[in-house]
C-alpha cells in the first residue's frame, strides 16, 4: 500500500481535530473528484512499518486529536493494510474515533468479507461515490448529497444501516 499524504491536524475530514491518512489507489473514478492524483495505486510513497509507527506515535503524542480519518483514494482498496493500521491505532489510542471515506456503499462493504473487516473497525463511514450532479458545498464533511454518514456500531447492533447524526 502507498500513501499520498498525511495531515497531523485537520478540521475538514470529520468533526473535531483529526489526523488524516490519504491512502493511494481508487477505481471509482468519480467525475469531479477533488483528488484525482490519489487514484494511482503507486502515488506517494510506500506505507512502511517505520512510517506507520511514526504516524501512530504522532497521533499518540497529540492529546488534542479527537480521531483519525482514512481518506484517499479509497482505503477500502487496501483493506488488509488499513485494518492492520487501525487495529494498532485502537490498541494505542482507544479513545480516538476512526472515520473512513469510501466510494462503496455500506451495504456493499458488508457483502465483501475483506472489506467488512475494515468497516467493522471504523466508527463512522462516509459512503457513496461523489456525484458531480449532486455536489453540495454546504454539506459538512462530504461532497455530494448522496453520501451518507454511517454509524457502524449502531448498524451492527440493529441489523440495518443506521446513519450517524452530526452533533
Backbone as ProteinMPNN parsed JSONL, in Angstrom:
{"seq_chain_A": "XXXXXXXXXXXXXXXXXXXXXXXXXXXXXXXXXXXXXXXXXXXXXXXXXXXXXXXXXXXXXXXXXXXXXXXXXXXXXXXXXXXXXXXXXXXXXXXXXXXXXXXXXXXXXXXXXXXXXXXXXXXXXXXXXXXXXXXXXXXXXXXXXXXXXXXXXXXXXXXXXXXXXXX", "coords_chain_A": {"N_chain_A": [[0.852, -1.177, 0.0], [0.447, 2.241, -0.749], [0.798, 5.614, 0.429], [-0.462, 8.841, -0.118], [-0.393, 11.086, 1.327], [-0.328, 12.682, 4.56], [-1.907, 14.305, 7.125], [-1.339, 15.878, 10.07], [-3.078, 17.389, 11.688], [-6.349, 18.29, 11.18], [-9.449, 19.875, 10.293], [-11.282, 19.254, 8.44], [-12.089, 16.69, 7.58], [-14.063, 15.329, 9.071], [-15.598, 15.553, 12.356], [-14.263, 17.694, 14.927], [-10.767, 17.82, 15.871], [-8.587, 16.177, 13.74], [-6.372, 13.565, 12.727], [-5.264, 12.77, 9.475], [-5.057, 10.287, 7.058], [-4.105, 9.737, 3.819], [-4.798, 7.353, 1.618], [-3.358, 5.749, -1.116], [-4.777, 4.995, -4.312], [-7.604, 4.223, -6.187], [-10.482, 3.026, -7.78], [-12.936, 3.97, -8.439], [-13.231, 6.32, -9.899], [-14.673, 8.837, -9.91], [-16.448, 11.383, -11.52], [-15.403, 14.704, -11.376], [-13.959, 14.444, -9.043], [-12.053, 15.626, -6.296], [-9.487, 14.869, -5.811], [-7.849, 13.545, -7.803], [-5.214, 12.772, -8.231], [-4.735, 10.89, -6.328], [-5.772, 8.512, -7.238], [-4.021, 6.756, -8.447], [-2.429, 3.817, -7.641], [0.237, 3.678, -7.115], [0.957, 6.176, -6.338], [2.505, 8.652, -4.273], [4.182, 7.388, -1.438], [5.557, 4.242, -0.238], [3.773, 2.676, 2.397], [5.352, 2.021, 4.946], [6.439, -0.059, 7.734], [7.916, 1.575, 9.41], [6.967, 4.141, 8.738], [4.277, 3.842, 9.472], [4.571, 3.384, 12.244], [5.702, 5.859, 13.006], [3.623, 7.647, 12.387], [1.597, 6.659, 14.046], [2.797, 7.151, 16.524], [2.906, 9.935, 16.436], [0.162, 10.524, 16.47], [-0.522, 9.431, 18.938], [0.938, 11.087, 20.612], [-0.397, 13.495, 20.505], [-2.578, 15.117, 22.353], [-4.755, 16.644, 21.673], [-6.151, 15.646, 19.548], [-9.198, 14.378, 18.259], [-9.794, 12.221, 16.7], [-9.098, 9.937, 13.956], [-8.924, 9.953, 10.439], [-9.413, 8.024, 7.564], [-8.712, 8.517, 4.263], [-8.593, 9.061, 0.732], [-7.812, 8.753, -2.658], [-9.198, 5.575, -1.969], [-9.549, 3.954, 0.978], [-10.591, 1.407, 1.186], [-9.73, -0.047, -0.939], [-7.382, -1.01, -0.133], [-7.714, -2.902, 2.017], [-6.654, -4.796, 3.938], [-4.164, -3.772, 4.798], [-4.944, -1.265, 5.783], [-6.69, -2.082, 7.809], [-4.909, -3.367, 9.557], [-3.393, -1.156, 10.396], [-5.417, 0.381, 11.681], [-6.183, -1.367, 13.72], [-3.845, -1.371, 15.309], [-3.823, 1.34, 15.967], [-6.181, 1.529, 17.505], [-5.452, -0.005, 19.682], [-3.342, 1.48, 20.789], [-4.489, 4.014, 21.118], [-7.235, 4.063, 22.339], [-9.35, 5.838, 22.816], [-9.657, 7.432, 20.617], [-11.666, 8.171, 17.816], [-12.525, 6.593, 14.678], [-12.863, 7.477, 11.376], [-13.797, 6.753, 8.013], [-13.558, 7.316, 4.549], [-15.264, 6.301, 1.62], [-15.986, 5.161, -1.695], [-17.618, 3.032, -1.986], [-20.838, 1.695, -1.098], [-22.185, 1.309, 2.199], [-23.631, -1.027, 2.449], [-22.576, -2.573, 0.368], [-19.969, -2.9, 1.322], [-20.459, -4.549, 3.503], [-21.122, -6.92, 2.291], [-18.792, -8.003, 1.348], [-16.261, -9.911, 2.518], [-13.446, -9.175, 2.992], [-13.566, -6.386, 2.925], [-15.477, -5.882, 4.796], [-14.216, -6.501, 7.213], [-12.437, -4.32, 7.637], [-14.338, -2.26, 7.686], [-15.759, -2.794, 10.046], [-13.97, -1.991, 11.961], [-14.129, 0.701, 11.989], [-15.617, 3.715, 13.246], [-17.314, 5.578, 12.07], [-18.439, 5.654, 8.75], [-18.128, 7.344, 5.768], [-19.998, 7.045, 3.114], [-20.432, 6.101, -0.377], [-20.149, 7.064, -3.806], [-18.714, 10.117, -5.024], [-20.912, 12.316, -6.539], [-21.106, 14.347, -9.155], [-23.316, 15.785, -10.174], [-24.826, 15.986, -7.917], [-23.439, 17.519, -6.237], [-22.75, 19.48, -3.377], [-21.734, 22.093, -1.726], [-22.438, 23.051, 0.726], [-22.798, 21.029, 2.495], [-21.606, 19.447, 5.41], [-18.434, 17.87, 5.659], [-18.614, 16.161, 3.408], [-19.01, 15.661, -0.147], [-21.158, 15.373, -1.954], [-24.739, 15.095, -2.104], [-25.705, 12.48, -1.992], [-24.0, 11.009, -0.442], [-23.474, 9.363, 2.654], [-23.318, 9.446, 6.262], [-22.378, 6.799, 8.148], [-23.192, 5.066, 11.04], [-21.354, 2.734, 12.347], [-21.264, 0.876, 14.576], [-23.917, 1.068, 15.624], [-25.307, 0.231, 13.366], [-24.503, -2.438, 13.166], [-25.464, -3.421, 15.556], [-28.251, -3.047, 15.295], [-28.851, -4.328, 12.945], [-29.491, -3.133, 10.562], [-28.757, -0.51, 8.214], [-27.627, 2.329, 9.792], [-27.773, 5.752, 9.965], [-25.322, 8.088, 10.947], [-25.634, 10.803, 13.12], [-24.596, 14.039, 12.919], [-23.372, 16.082, 15.511]], "CA_chain_A": [[0.0, 0.0, 0.0], [1.112, 3.534, -0.729], [0.029, 6.749, 0.937], [-0.138, 10.061, -0.855], [-0.415, 12.221, 2.229], [-0.691, 12.58, 5.965], [-2.101, 15.612, 7.753], [-1.403, 15.598, 11.509], [-4.213, 18.065, 12.303], [-7.293, 18.812, 10.188], [-10.845, 20.014, 10.733], [-12.083, 19.11, 7.229], [-12.469, 15.306, 7.264], [-14.787, 14.794, 10.213], [-15.736, 16.516, 13.451], [-13.148, 17.849, 15.848], [-9.424, 17.842, 15.3], [-8.351, 14.816, 13.278], [-5.243, 13.189, 11.876], [-5.845, 12.242, 8.239], [-4.162, 9.492, 6.234], [-4.604, 9.614, 2.447], [-4.354, 6.077, 1.068], [-3.298, 5.796, -2.582], [-5.49, 3.992, -5.086], [-9.066, 4.243, -6.273], [-11.006, 2.616, -9.089], [-14.282, 4.518, -8.637], [-13.099, 7.332, -10.966], [-15.822, 9.743, -9.854], [-16.331, 12.642, -12.248], [-15.35, 15.843, -10.468], [-13.191, 14.125, -7.831], [-11.118, 16.695, -5.929], [-8.165, 14.317, -5.515], [-7.573, 12.54, -8.838], [-3.834, 12.284, -8.099], [-4.736, 9.757, -5.401], [-6.313, 7.312, -7.888], [-2.891, 5.898, -8.795], [-2.024, 2.99, -6.51], [1.67, 3.896, -6.895], [1.182, 7.568, -5.939], [3.045, 8.851, -2.934], [5.288, 6.534, -1.004], [5.115, 3.03, 0.44], [3.387, 2.781, 3.811], [6.235, 1.068, 5.618], [6.274, -0.205, 9.187], [8.504, 2.758, 10.032], [6.026, 5.247, 8.565], [3.118, 3.541, 10.308], [4.959, 3.613, 13.641], [5.883, 7.292, 13.215], [2.298, 8.275, 12.387], [0.922, 6.243, 15.281], [3.426, 7.885, 17.631], [2.449, 11.311, 16.29], [-1.232, 10.549, 16.932], [-0.499, 9.139, 20.373], [1.536, 12.226, 21.31], [-1.217, 14.695, 20.371], [-3.784, 14.987, 23.176], [-5.846, 17.46, 21.139], [-6.861, 14.928, 18.482], [-10.428, 13.647, 18.556], [-9.838, 10.971, 15.958], [-8.294, 9.707, 12.762], [-9.736, 9.72, 9.251], [-8.792, 7.39, 6.405], [-9.227, 9.07, 3.013], [-7.834, 8.558, -0.401], [-8.08, 7.385, -2.995], [-10.216, 4.877, -1.189], [-8.862, 2.992, 1.842], [-11.154, 0.068, 1.051], [-8.979, -0.763, -1.96], [-6.225, -1.573, 0.598], [-8.378, -3.184, 3.292], [-5.857, -5.514, 4.936], [-3.167, -2.859, 5.338], [-5.64, -0.26, 6.582], [-7.207, -2.745, 9.013], [-3.775, -3.567, 10.463], [-3.092, 0.157, 10.964], [-6.49, 0.782, 12.596], [-6.095, -2.225, 14.918], [-2.755, -0.832, 16.141], [-4.298, 2.629, 16.461], [-7.163, 1.323, 18.579], [-4.723, -0.517, 20.845], [-2.553, 2.569, 21.359], [-5.314, 5.208, 21.353], [-8.614, 3.562, 22.303], [-10.345, 6.91, 22.9], [-9.76, 8.127, 19.335], [-12.609, 7.551, 16.883], [-11.997, 6.381, 13.328], [-13.742, 7.7, 10.236], [-13.222, 6.358, 6.725], [-14.298, 7.705, 3.349], [-15.227, 5.285, 0.574], [-16.968, 5.235, -2.769], [-18.539, 1.899, -1.841], [-21.904, 1.88, -0.119], [-22.012, 0.488, 3.393], [-24.207, -2.342, 2.165], [-21.587, -3.299, -0.448], [-18.864, -3.266, 2.221], [-20.897, -5.651, 4.365], [-21.227, -8.143, 1.487], [-17.463, -8.463, 0.942], [-15.548, -10.199, 3.762], [-12.226, -8.381, 3.18], [-13.946, -5.005, 3.185], [-16.273, -5.949, 6.031], [-13.3, -6.479, 8.365], [-12.007, -2.941, 7.858], [-15.512, -1.453, 8.039], [-16.113, -3.014, 11.453], [-13.008, -1.294, 12.81], [-14.414, 2.132, 11.904], [-16.767, 4.223, 13.995], [-18.196, 6.205, 11.083], [-18.031, 5.532, 7.352], [-18.78, 8.244, 4.824], [-20.088, 6.122, 1.977], [-21.012, 6.507, -1.653], [-19.321, 7.803, -4.75], [-19.011, 11.529, -5.247], [-21.724, 12.51, -7.742], [-20.961, 15.751, -9.533], [-24.636, 16.415, -10.317], [-25.405, 16.146, -6.579], [-22.456, 18.279, -5.459], [-23.358, 20.469, -2.497], [-20.649, 22.581, -0.861], [-22.953, 23.424, 2.046], [-22.85, 19.836, 3.345], [-20.366, 19.249, 6.161], [-17.624, 16.648, 5.576], [-18.91, 15.325, 2.236], [-19.068, 16.475, -1.348], [-22.426, 15.304, -2.677], [-25.871, 14.795, -1.209], [-25.962, 11.041, -1.891], [-23.074, 10.4, 0.521], [-24.077, 9.233, 3.977], [-22.506, 9.129, 7.428], [-22.911, 5.546, 8.697], [-22.78, 4.681, 12.4], [-21.062, 1.313, 12.164], [-21.683, 0.086, 15.746], [-25.385, 1.031, 15.669], [-25.756, -0.589, 12.237], [-24.28, -3.85, 13.518], [-26.364, -3.736, 16.675], [-29.646, -3.051, 14.861], [-29.015, -5.168, 11.774], [-29.848, -2.295, 9.415], [-27.857, 0.634, 8.087], [-28.045, 3.45, 10.638], [-26.992, 6.947, 9.678], [-24.733, 8.817, 12.063], [-26.123, 12.181, 13.167], [-23.591, 15.003, 13.391], [-23.843, 16.905, 16.625]], "C_chain_A": [[0.894, 1.235, 0.0], [0.195, 4.56, -0.091], [0.494, 7.992, 0.195], [-0.27, 11.292, 0.022], [-0.797, 11.851, 3.644], [-0.791, 13.998, 6.496], [-2.255, 15.357, 9.256], [-2.575, 16.262, 12.232], [-5.09, 18.69, 11.214], [-8.67, 18.934, 10.818], [-11.806, 19.776, 9.565], [-12.636, 17.714, 6.969], [-13.139, 14.62, 8.454], [-14.78, 15.8, 11.346], [-14.511, 16.533, 14.372], [-11.825, 17.931, 15.111], [-9.021, 16.411, 14.984], [-7.007, 14.699, 12.567], [-5.844, 12.511, 10.655], [-4.768, 11.538, 7.429], [-4.811, 9.307, 4.866], [-3.987, 8.373, 1.818], [-4.414, 6.157, -0.453], [-4.135, 4.675, -3.192], [-6.993, 4.108, -5.011], [-9.474, 3.853, -7.685], [-12.408, 3.171, -9.351], [-14.315, 5.559, -9.753], [-14.304, 8.266, -11.027], [-15.534, 11.021, -10.636], [-16.355, 13.788, -11.243], [-14.598, 15.594, -9.178], [-12.175, 15.23, -7.552], [-9.683, 16.185, -5.787], [-7.789, 13.223, -6.528], [-6.148, 12.008, -8.771], [-3.766, 11.046, -7.207], [-5.271, 8.47, -6.027], [-5.223, 6.292, -8.172], [-2.42, 5.127, -7.558], [-0.539, 3.14, -6.179], [1.971, 5.327, -6.461], [1.745, 7.631, -4.524], [4.206, 7.944, -2.641], [4.754, 5.305, -0.275], [4.831, 3.282, 1.927], [4.143, 1.693, 4.572], [5.884, 0.947, 7.102], [6.804, 1.027, 9.909], [7.565, 3.955, 9.919], [4.802, 5.051, 9.444], [3.424, 3.842, 11.765], [5.106, 5.099, 13.935], [4.537, 8.018, 13.271], [1.537, 7.91, 13.655], [1.495, 6.97, 16.489], [2.973, 9.34, 17.616], [1.025, 11.463, 16.821], [-1.287, 10.37, 18.447], [0.008, 10.34, 21.178], [0.687, 13.488, 21.273], [-2.517, 14.554, 21.152], [-4.977, 15.782, 22.649], [-6.671, 16.741, 20.075], [-8.103, 14.22, 19.0], [-10.441, 12.293, 17.864], [-8.935, 10.985, 14.747], [-9.252, 9.416, 11.613], [-8.882, 9.079, 8.169], [-9.491, 7.915, 5.162], [-8.456, 8.463, 1.865], [-7.894, 9.489, -1.571], [-9.28, 6.839, -2.219], [-9.525, 3.823, -0.352], [-9.386, 1.564, 1.697], [-10.596, -0.689, -0.154], [-7.679, -1.332, -1.394], [-6.711, -2.015, 1.975], [-7.505, -3.866, 4.339], [-4.854, -4.584, 5.598], [-3.811, -1.8, 6.227], [-6.182, -0.866, 7.868], [-6.085, -2.962, 10.024], [-3.405, -2.25, 11.149], [-4.142, 0.547, 12.006], [-6.477, -0.085, 13.857], [-5.003, -1.718, 15.86], [-3.172, 0.498, 16.755], [-5.234, 2.45, 17.645], [-6.521, 0.748, 19.841], [-3.996, 0.617, 21.564], [-3.4, 3.754, 21.812], [-6.792, 4.834, 21.355], [-9.688, 4.649, 22.358], [-10.535, 7.649, 21.58], [-10.766, 7.4, 18.434], [-11.997, 7.499, 15.497], [-13.12, 6.582, 12.308], [-13.035, 7.206, 8.99], [-14.16, 6.807, 5.615], [-14.154, 6.613, 2.308], [-16.285, 5.561, -0.48], [-17.935, 4.064, -2.752], [-19.685, 2.306, -0.93], [-21.619, 0.971, 1.073], [-22.521, -0.926, 3.149], [-23.238, -3.186, 1.334], [-20.397, -3.739, 0.408], [-19.231, -4.494, 3.058], [-20.983, -6.971, 3.605], [-19.862, -8.736, 1.122], [-16.595, -8.661, 2.181], [-14.289, -9.367, 4.0], [-12.556, -6.941, 3.57], [-14.705, -4.877, 4.498], [-15.365, -5.814, 7.249], [-12.809, -5.073, 8.669], [-13.18, -2.083, 8.309], [-15.856, -1.577, 9.516], [-15.148, -2.352, 12.426], [-13.26, 0.213, 12.862], [-15.61, 2.49, 12.77], [-17.8, 4.827, 13.05], [-17.597, 5.997, 9.703], [-18.838, 6.54, 6.545], [-18.803, 7.471, 3.517], [-20.684, 6.762, 0.736], [-20.049, 7.302, -2.51], [-19.7, 9.277, -4.745], [-19.775, 11.626, -6.566], [-21.76, 13.997, -8.06], [-22.311, 16.463, -9.629], [-25.344, 16.611, -8.974], [-24.441, 16.878, -5.648], [-23.162, 19.353, -4.648], [-22.301, 20.916, -1.495], [-21.133, 22.998, 0.522], [-22.994, 22.228, 3.012], [-21.538, 19.679, 4.117], [-19.742, 17.883, 5.861], [-17.991, 15.687, 4.442], [-19.13, 16.235, 1.046], [-20.387, 16.468, -2.081], [-23.52, 14.737, -1.771], [-26.219, 13.315, -1.105], [-25.087, 10.374, -0.827], [-23.666, 10.458, 1.922], [-22.995, 9.053, 5.034], [-23.132, 7.888, 8.061], [-22.323, 5.29, 10.067], [-22.593, 3.163, 12.384], [-21.563, 0.477, 13.339], [-23.206, -0.031, 15.811], [-25.938, 0.172, 14.526], [-25.601, -2.073, 12.549], [-25.25, -4.292, 14.609], [-27.807, -3.906, 16.212], [-29.895, -3.914, 13.628], [-29.513, -4.442, 10.536], [-28.851, -1.142, 9.359], [-28.424, 1.823, 8.851], [-27.154, 4.646, 10.322], [-26.551, 7.621, 10.973], [-25.231, 10.255, 11.985], [-25.008, 13.078, 13.722], [-24.181, 15.838, 14.501], [-23.116, 18.224, 16.643]], "O_chain_A": [[1.939, 1.275, 0.649], [-1.025, 4.399, -0.072], [1.681, 8.169, -0.08], [-0.261, 12.417, -0.478], [-1.485, 10.861, 3.896], [0.131, 14.797, 6.334], [-3.202, 14.69, 9.672], [-3.023, 15.769, 13.267], [-4.626, 19.516, 10.429], [-9.016, 18.203, 11.746], [-13.0, 20.058, 9.675], [-13.582, 17.575, 6.193], [-12.821, 13.481, 8.793], [-14.044, 16.786, 11.305], [-13.83, 15.525, 14.558], [-11.777, 18.091, 13.892], [-9.098, 15.532, 15.843], [-6.568, 15.629, 11.89], [-6.816, 11.764, 10.771], [-3.712, 12.103, 7.146], [-5.923, 8.788, 4.761], [-2.793, 8.348, 1.52], [-5.421, 6.591, -1.012], [-4.195, 3.563, -2.666], [-7.585, 4.094, -3.932], [-8.875, 4.302, -8.662], [-13.005, 2.868, -10.384], [-15.308, 5.67, -10.471], [-14.887, 8.458, -12.094], [-14.502, 11.662, -10.436], [-17.218, 13.839, -10.368], [-14.597, 16.453, -8.295], [-11.513, 15.713, -8.471], [-8.757, 16.985, -5.656], [-7.45, 12.106, -6.139], [-5.896, 10.888, -9.218], [-2.837, 10.246, -7.323], [-5.221, 7.422, -5.383], [-5.478, 5.089, -8.14], [-2.055, 5.729, -6.548], [-0.106, 2.772, -5.087], [3.134, 5.662, -6.237], [1.482, 6.761, -3.694], [5.097, 7.749, -3.468], [3.638, 5.32, 0.244], [5.561, 4.005, 2.606], [3.63, 0.598, 4.805], [5.129, 1.753, 7.644], [6.221, 1.475, 10.896], [7.383, 4.698, 10.883], [4.341, 5.993, 10.089], [2.626, 4.484, 12.449], [4.686, 5.562, 14.995], [4.337, 8.899, 14.107], [0.902, 8.768, 14.267], [0.748, 7.363, 17.385], [2.689, 9.913, 18.668], [0.721, 12.418, 17.536], [-2.015, 11.079, 19.141], [-0.446, 10.577, 22.297], [1.018, 14.465, 21.945], [-3.464, 13.935, 20.665], [-6.095, 15.606, 23.132], [-7.77, 17.182, 19.74], [-8.072, 13.553, 20.034], [-11.023, 11.333, 18.37], [-8.134, 11.895, 14.537], [-10.257, 8.727, 11.784], [-7.77, 9.529, 7.89], [-10.706, 7.78, 5.016], [-7.752, 7.466, 2.026], [-8.0, 10.714, -1.503], [-10.22, 7.555, -1.877], [-8.961, 2.878, -0.906], [-8.69, 0.613, 2.052], [-10.95, -1.848, -0.371], [-6.957, -2.049, -2.086], [-6.186, -1.56, 2.991], [-7.609, -3.542, 5.522], [-4.705, -4.599, 6.82], [-3.29, -1.475, 7.294], [-6.134, -0.224, 8.917], [-6.286, -2.763, 11.222], [-3.133, -2.232, 12.35], [-3.791, 0.997, 13.097], [-6.735, 0.418, 14.951], [-5.212, -1.645, 17.071], [-2.906, 0.754, 17.929], [-5.103, 3.132, 18.661], [-7.002, 0.992, 20.948], [-4.028, 0.707, 22.791], [-3.06, 4.423, 22.788], [-7.53, 5.248, 20.462], [-10.831, 4.395, 21.979], [-11.486, 8.418, 21.441], [-10.726, 6.176, 18.304], [-11.078, 8.252, 15.176], [-14.171, 5.946, 12.375], [-11.806, 7.236, 8.917], [-15.382, 6.697, 5.722], [-13.071, 6.058, 2.123], [-17.341, 6.122, -0.191], [-18.962, 4.098, -3.43], [-19.516, 3.176, -0.075], [-20.895, -0.018, 0.953], [-21.912, -1.901, 3.59], [-23.1, -4.385, 1.575], [-19.879, -4.841, 0.227], [-18.396, -5.37, 3.286], [-20.922, -8.037, 4.218], [-19.795, -9.864, 0.634], [-16.227, -7.685, 2.834], [-14.083, -8.892, 5.117], [-11.906, -6.355, 4.435], [-14.581, -3.881, 5.211], [-15.692, -5.106, 8.201], [-12.767, -4.67, 9.831], [-13.036, -1.265, 9.218], [-16.203, -0.59, 10.164], [-15.479, -2.172, 13.597], [-12.673, 0.916, 13.684], [-16.5, 1.67, 12.997], [-19.003, 4.616, 13.207], [-16.39, 6.147, 9.512], [-20.065, 6.584, 6.625], [-17.766, 7.264, 2.887], [-21.34, 7.802, 0.789], [-19.249, 8.097, -2.017], [-20.85, 9.638, -4.498], [-19.341, 11.086, -7.584], [-22.36, 14.794, -7.337], [-22.435, 17.615, -9.212], [-26.346, 17.321, -8.899], [-24.605, 16.861, -4.428], [-24.048, 20.047, -5.145], [-22.008, 20.207, -0.533], [-20.316, 23.272, 1.402], [-23.202, 22.406, 4.212], [-20.464, 19.773, 3.523], [-20.438, 16.869, 5.816], [-17.691, 14.497, 4.534], [-19.403, 17.425, 1.199], [-20.721, 17.438, -2.763], [-23.255, 14.008, -0.816], [-26.965, 12.93, -0.205], [-25.411, 9.281, -0.362], [-24.272, 11.452, 2.323], [-21.9, 8.572, 4.745], [-24.293, 7.921, 8.467], [-21.104, 5.293, 10.241], [-23.565, 2.408, 12.405], [-22.226, -0.537, 13.123], [-23.729, -1.123, 16.032], [-26.93, -0.534, 14.707], [-26.48, -2.872, 12.226], [-25.782, -5.402, 14.576], [-28.509, -4.802, 16.679], [-31.048, -4.2, 13.303], [-29.914, -5.081, 9.563], [-28.183, -0.84, 10.348], [-29.543, 2.268, 8.599], [-25.929, 4.559, 10.404], [-27.3, 7.707, 11.946], [-25.248, 10.854, 10.91], [-24.545, 12.891, 14.847], [-25.339, 16.25, 14.443], [-23.373, 19.059, 17.51]]}, "name": "protein", "num_of_chains": 1, "seq": "XXXXXXXXXXXXXXXXXXXXXXXXXXXXXXXXXXXXXXXXXXXXXXXXXXXXXXXXXXXXXXXXXXXXXXXXXXXXXXXXXXXXXXXXXXXXXXXXXXXXXXXXXXXXXXXXXXXXXXXXXXXXXXXXXXXXXXXXXXXXXXXXXXXXXXXXXXXXXXXXXXXXXXX"}
